[in-house]
PDB file of C-alpha atoms in Angstrom:
ATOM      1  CA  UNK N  26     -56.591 136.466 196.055  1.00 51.00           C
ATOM      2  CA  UNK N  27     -59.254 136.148 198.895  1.00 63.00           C
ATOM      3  CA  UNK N  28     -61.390 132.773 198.693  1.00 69.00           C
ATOM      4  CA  UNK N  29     -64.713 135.507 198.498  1.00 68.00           C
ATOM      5  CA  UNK N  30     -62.608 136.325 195.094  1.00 68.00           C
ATOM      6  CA  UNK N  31     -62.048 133.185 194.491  1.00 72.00           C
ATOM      7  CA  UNK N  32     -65.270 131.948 194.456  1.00 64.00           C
ATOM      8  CA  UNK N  33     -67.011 134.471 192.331  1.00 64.00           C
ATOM      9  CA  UNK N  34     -64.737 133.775 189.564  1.00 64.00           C
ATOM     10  CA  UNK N  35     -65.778 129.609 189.664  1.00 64.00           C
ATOM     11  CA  UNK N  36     -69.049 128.534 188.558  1.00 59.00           C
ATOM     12  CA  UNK N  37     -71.679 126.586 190.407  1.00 64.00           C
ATOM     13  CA  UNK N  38     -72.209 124.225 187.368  1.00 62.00           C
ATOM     14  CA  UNK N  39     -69.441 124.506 184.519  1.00 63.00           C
ATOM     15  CA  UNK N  40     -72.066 122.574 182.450  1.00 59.00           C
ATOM     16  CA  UNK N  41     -75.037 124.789 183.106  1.00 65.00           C
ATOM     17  CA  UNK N  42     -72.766 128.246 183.920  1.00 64.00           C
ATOM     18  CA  UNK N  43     -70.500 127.791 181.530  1.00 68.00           C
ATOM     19  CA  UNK N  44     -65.874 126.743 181.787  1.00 68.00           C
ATOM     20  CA  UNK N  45     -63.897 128.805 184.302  1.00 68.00           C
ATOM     21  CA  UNK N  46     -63.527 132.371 182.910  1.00 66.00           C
ATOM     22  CA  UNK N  47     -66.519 131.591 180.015  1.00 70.00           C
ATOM     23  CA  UNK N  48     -70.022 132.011 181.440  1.00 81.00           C
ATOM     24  CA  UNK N  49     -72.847 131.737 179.273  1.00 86.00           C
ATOM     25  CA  UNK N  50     -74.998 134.781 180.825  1.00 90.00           C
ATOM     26  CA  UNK N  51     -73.221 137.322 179.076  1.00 90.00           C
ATOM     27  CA  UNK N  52     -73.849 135.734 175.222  1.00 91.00           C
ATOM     28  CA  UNK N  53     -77.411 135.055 176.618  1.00 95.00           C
ATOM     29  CA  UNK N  54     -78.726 138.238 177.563  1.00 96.00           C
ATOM     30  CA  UNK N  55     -77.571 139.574 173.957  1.00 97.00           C
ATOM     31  CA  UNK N  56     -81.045 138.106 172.760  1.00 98.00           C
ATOM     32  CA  UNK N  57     -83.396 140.150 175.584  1.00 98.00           C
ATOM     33  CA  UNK N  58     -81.037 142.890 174.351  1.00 98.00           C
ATOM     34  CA  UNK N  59     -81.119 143.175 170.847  1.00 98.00           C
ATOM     35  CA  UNK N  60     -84.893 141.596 170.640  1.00 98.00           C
ATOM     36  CA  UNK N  61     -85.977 144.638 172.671  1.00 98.00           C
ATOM     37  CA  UNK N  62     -83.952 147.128 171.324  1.00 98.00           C
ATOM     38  CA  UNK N  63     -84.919 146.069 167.493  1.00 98.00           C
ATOM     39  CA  UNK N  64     -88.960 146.212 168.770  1.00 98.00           C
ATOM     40  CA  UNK N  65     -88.142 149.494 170.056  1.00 98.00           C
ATOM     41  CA  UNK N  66     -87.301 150.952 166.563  1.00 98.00           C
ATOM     42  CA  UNK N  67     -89.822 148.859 164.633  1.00 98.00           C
ATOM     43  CA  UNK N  68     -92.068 151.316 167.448  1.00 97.00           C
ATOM     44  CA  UNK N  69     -90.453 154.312 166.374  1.00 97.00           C
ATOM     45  CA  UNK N  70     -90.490 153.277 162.370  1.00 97.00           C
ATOM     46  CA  UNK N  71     -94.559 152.390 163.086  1.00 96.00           C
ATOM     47  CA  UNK N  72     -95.303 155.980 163.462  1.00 95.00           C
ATOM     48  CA  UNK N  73     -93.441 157.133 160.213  1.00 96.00           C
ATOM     49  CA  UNK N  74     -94.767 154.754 157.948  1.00 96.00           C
ATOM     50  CA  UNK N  75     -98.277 154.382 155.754  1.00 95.00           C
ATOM     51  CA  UNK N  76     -99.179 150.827 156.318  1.00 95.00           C
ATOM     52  CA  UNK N  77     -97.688 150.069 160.095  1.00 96.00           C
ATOM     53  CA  UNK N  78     -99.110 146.803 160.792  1.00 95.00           C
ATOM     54  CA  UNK N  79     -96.004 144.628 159.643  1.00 96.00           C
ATOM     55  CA  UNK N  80     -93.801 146.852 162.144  1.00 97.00           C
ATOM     56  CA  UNK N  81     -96.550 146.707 164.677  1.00 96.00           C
ATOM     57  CA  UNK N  82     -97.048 142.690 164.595  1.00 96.00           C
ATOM     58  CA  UNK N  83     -92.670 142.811 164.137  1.00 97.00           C
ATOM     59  CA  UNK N  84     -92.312 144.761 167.297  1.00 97.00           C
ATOM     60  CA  UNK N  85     -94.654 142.663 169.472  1.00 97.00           C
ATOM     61  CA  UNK N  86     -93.126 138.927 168.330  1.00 97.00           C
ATOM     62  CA  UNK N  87     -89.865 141.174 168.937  1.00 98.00           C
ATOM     63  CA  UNK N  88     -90.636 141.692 172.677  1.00 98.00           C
ATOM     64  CA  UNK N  89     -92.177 138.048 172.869  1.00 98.00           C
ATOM     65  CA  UNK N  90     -88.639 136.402 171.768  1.00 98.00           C
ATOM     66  CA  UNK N  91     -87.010 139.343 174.466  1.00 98.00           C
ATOM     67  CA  UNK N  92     -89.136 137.799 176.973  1.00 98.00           C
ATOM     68  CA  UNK N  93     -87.815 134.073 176.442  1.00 98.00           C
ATOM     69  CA  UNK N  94     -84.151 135.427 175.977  1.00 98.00           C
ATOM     70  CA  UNK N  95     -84.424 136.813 179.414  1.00 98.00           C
ATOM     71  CA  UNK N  96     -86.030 134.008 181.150  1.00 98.00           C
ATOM     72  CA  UNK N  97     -83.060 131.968 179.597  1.00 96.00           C
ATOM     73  CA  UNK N  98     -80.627 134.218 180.603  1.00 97.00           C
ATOM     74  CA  UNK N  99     -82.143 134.932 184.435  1.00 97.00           C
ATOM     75  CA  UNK N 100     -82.136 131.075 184.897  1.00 94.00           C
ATOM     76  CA  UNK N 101     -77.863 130.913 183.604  1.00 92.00           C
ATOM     77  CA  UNK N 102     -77.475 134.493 185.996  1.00 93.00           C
ATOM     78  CA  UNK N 103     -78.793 132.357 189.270  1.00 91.00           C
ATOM     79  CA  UNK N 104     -76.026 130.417 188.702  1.00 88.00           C
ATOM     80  CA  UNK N 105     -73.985 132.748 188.110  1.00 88.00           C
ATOM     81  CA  UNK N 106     -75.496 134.624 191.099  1.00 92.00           C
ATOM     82  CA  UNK N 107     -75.262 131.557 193.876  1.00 87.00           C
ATOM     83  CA  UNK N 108     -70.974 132.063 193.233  1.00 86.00           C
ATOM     84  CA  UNK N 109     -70.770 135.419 194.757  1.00 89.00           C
ATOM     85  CA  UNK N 110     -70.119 135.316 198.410  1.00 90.00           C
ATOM     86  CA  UNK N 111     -73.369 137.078 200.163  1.00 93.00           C
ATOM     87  CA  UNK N 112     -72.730 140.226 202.490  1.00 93.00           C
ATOM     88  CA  UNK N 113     -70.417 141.443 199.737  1.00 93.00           C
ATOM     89  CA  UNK N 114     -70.735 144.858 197.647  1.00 94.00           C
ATOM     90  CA  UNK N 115     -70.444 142.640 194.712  1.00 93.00           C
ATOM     91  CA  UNK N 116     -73.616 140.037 195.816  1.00 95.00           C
ATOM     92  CA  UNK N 117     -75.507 143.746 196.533  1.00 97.00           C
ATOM     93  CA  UNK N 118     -75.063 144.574 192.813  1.00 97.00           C
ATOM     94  CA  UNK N 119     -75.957 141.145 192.242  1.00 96.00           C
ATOM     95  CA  UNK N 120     -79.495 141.508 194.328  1.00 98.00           C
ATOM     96  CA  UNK N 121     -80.234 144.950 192.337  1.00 98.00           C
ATOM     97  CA  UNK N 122     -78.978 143.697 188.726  1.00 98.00           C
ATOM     98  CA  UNK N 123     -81.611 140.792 189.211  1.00 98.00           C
ATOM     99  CA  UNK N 124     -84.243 142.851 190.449  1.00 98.00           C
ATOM    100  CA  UNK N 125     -83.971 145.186 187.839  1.00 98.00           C
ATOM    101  CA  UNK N 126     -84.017 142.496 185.100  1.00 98.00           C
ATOM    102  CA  UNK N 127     -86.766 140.983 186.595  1.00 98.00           C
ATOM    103  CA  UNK N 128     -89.081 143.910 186.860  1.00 98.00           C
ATOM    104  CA  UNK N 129     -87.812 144.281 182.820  1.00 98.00           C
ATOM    105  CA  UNK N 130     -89.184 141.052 181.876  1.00 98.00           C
ATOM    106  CA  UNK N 131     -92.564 141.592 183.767  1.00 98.00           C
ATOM    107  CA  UNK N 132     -92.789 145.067 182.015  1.00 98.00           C
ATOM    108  CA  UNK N 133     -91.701 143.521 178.546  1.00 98.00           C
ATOM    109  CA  UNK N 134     -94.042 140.287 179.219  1.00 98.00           C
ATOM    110  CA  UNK N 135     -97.180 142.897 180.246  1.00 97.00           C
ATOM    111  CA  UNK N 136     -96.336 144.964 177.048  1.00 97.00           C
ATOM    112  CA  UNK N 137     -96.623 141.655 175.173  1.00 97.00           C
ATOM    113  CA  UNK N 138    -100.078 140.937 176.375  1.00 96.00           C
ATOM    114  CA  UNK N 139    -101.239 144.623 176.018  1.00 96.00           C
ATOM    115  CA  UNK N 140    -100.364 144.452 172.216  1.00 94.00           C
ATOM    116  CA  UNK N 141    -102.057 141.577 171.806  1.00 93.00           C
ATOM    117  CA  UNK N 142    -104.792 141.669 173.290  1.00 93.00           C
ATOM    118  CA  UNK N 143    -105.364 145.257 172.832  1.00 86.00           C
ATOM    119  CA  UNK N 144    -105.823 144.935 169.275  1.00 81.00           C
ATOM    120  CA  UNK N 145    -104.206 148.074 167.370  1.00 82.00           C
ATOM    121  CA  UNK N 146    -101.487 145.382 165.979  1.00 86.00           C
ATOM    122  CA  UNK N 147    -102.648 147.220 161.975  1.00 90.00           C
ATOM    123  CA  UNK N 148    -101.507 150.615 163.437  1.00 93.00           C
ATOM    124  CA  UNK N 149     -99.010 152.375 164.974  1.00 94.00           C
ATOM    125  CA  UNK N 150     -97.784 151.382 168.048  1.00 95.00           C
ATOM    126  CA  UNK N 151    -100.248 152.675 170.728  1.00 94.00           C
ATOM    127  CA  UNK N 152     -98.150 155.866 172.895  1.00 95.00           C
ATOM    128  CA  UNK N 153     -99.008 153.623 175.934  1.00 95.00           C
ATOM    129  CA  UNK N 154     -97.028 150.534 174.847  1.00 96.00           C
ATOM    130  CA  UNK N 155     -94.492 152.969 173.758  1.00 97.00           C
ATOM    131  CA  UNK N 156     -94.148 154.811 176.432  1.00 97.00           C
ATOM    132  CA  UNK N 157     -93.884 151.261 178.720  1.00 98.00           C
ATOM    133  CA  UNK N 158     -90.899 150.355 175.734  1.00 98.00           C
ATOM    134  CA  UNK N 159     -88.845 153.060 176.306  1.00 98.00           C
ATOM    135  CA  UNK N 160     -89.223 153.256 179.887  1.00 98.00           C
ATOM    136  CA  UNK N 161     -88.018 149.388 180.024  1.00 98.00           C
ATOM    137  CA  UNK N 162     -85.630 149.529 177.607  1.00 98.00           C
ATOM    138  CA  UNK N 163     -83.957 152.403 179.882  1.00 98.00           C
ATOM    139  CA  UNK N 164     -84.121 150.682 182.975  1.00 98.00           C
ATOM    140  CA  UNK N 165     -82.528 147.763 180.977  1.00 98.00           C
ATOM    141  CA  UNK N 166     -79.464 150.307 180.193  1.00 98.00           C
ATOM    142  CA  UNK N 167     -79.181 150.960 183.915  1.00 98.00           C
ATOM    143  CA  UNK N 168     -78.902 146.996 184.666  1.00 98.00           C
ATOM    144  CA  UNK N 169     -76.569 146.349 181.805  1.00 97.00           C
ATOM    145  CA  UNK N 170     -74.301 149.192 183.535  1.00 98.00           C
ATOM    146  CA  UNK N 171     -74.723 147.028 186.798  1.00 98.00           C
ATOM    147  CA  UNK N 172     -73.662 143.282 185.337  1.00 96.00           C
ATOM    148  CA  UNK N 173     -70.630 145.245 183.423  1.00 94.00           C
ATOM    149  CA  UNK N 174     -69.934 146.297 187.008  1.00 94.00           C
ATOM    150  CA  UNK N 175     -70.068 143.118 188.554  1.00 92.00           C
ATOM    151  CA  UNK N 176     -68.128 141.326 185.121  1.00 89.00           C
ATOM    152  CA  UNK N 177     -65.504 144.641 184.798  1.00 90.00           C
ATOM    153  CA  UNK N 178     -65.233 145.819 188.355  1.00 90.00           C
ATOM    154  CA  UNK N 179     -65.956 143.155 190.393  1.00 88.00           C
ATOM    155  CA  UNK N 180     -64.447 140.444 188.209  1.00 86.00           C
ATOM    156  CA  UNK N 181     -67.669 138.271 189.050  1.00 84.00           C
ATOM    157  CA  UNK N 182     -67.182 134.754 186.671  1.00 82.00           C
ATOM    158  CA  UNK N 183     -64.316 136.279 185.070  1.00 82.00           C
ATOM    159  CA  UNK N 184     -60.835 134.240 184.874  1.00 74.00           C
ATOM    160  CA  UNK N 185     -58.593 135.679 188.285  1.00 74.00           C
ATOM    161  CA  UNK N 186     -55.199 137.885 186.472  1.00 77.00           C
ATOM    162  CA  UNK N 187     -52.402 134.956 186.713  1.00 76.00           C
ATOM    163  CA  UNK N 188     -54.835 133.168 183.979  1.00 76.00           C
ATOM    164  CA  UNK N 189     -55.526 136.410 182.567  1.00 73.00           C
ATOM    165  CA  UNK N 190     -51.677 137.282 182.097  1.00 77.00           C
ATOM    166  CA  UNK N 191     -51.158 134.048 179.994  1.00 79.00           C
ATOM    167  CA  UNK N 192     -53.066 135.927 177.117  1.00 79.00           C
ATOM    168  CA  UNK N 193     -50.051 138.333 177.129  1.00 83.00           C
ATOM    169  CA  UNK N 194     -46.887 135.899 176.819  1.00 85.00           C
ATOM    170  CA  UNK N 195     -45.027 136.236 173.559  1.00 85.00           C
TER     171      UNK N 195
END
């Protein structure tokens, strides 16, 4: 294995990254995910519904935990990020699966403020906000694809095949 290799798959900080072949990005981000995801159909459910306002209020404290969950999970992911060796395809990935989240959060963060300060939180979900949602929520698919990449493909944090191979001994 090339030291480049090498070095992806060690953290920076085992105590802030997470053990050798156990980072803690990848549980993080499931709390951005599923936060936005869930305030996405509490959006959807607002417009099919008689008295919105509970989905409405749901949707925006939704996106507000999303927001934290990312910021939790970008600071883990610099980490995670400083171990890949720069110049490499896999750092490139890197550079556009952080800018992607990034922009994510400020879009999920703005939508935050919109809802609440634009009032509307005892209706439906404005087709603005919506709109911004959806829009977000599919450039978060496109990002996920990217840190699979770098986890799947790349092996980037992930334990090098000797370890691997030990999980297959009878």
């Amino acid at each position: 294995m090339t030291s480049g290799m090498e070095q992806a798959k060690r953290p920076v900080s085992r105590w802030l990254a997470g053990p050798y072949g156990h980072p803690i990005h990848p549980i993080l981000v499931t709390v951005p995910i599923g936060a936005w995801v869930a305030s996405l159909v509490f959006d959807l459910s607002s417009q099919a519904v008689s008295d919105p306002a509970f989905l409405t209020r749901g949707s925006m404290w939704l996106i507000g935990i999303g927001v934290l969950g990312a910021l939790a999970a970008a600071m883990v992911g610099f980490l995670d990020l400083f171990a890949i060796p720069p110049g490499t395809t896999a750092f490139r990935t890197a550079i556009v699966h952080m800018s992607l989240n990034l922009t994510i959060t400020v879009a999920y963060a703005a939508n935050f403020l919109w809802r609440r300060d634009g009032g509307g939180l005892d209706d439906a979900v404005a087709p603005g906000p919506l709109v911004l949602s959806v829009a977000a929520l599919a450039a978060l698919g496109v990002s996920g694809y990217l840190g699979g990449k770098l986890a799947y493909h790349y092996g980037v944090r992930v334990a090098d095949e000797t370890t691997q191979a030990e999980g297959y001994r009878h």
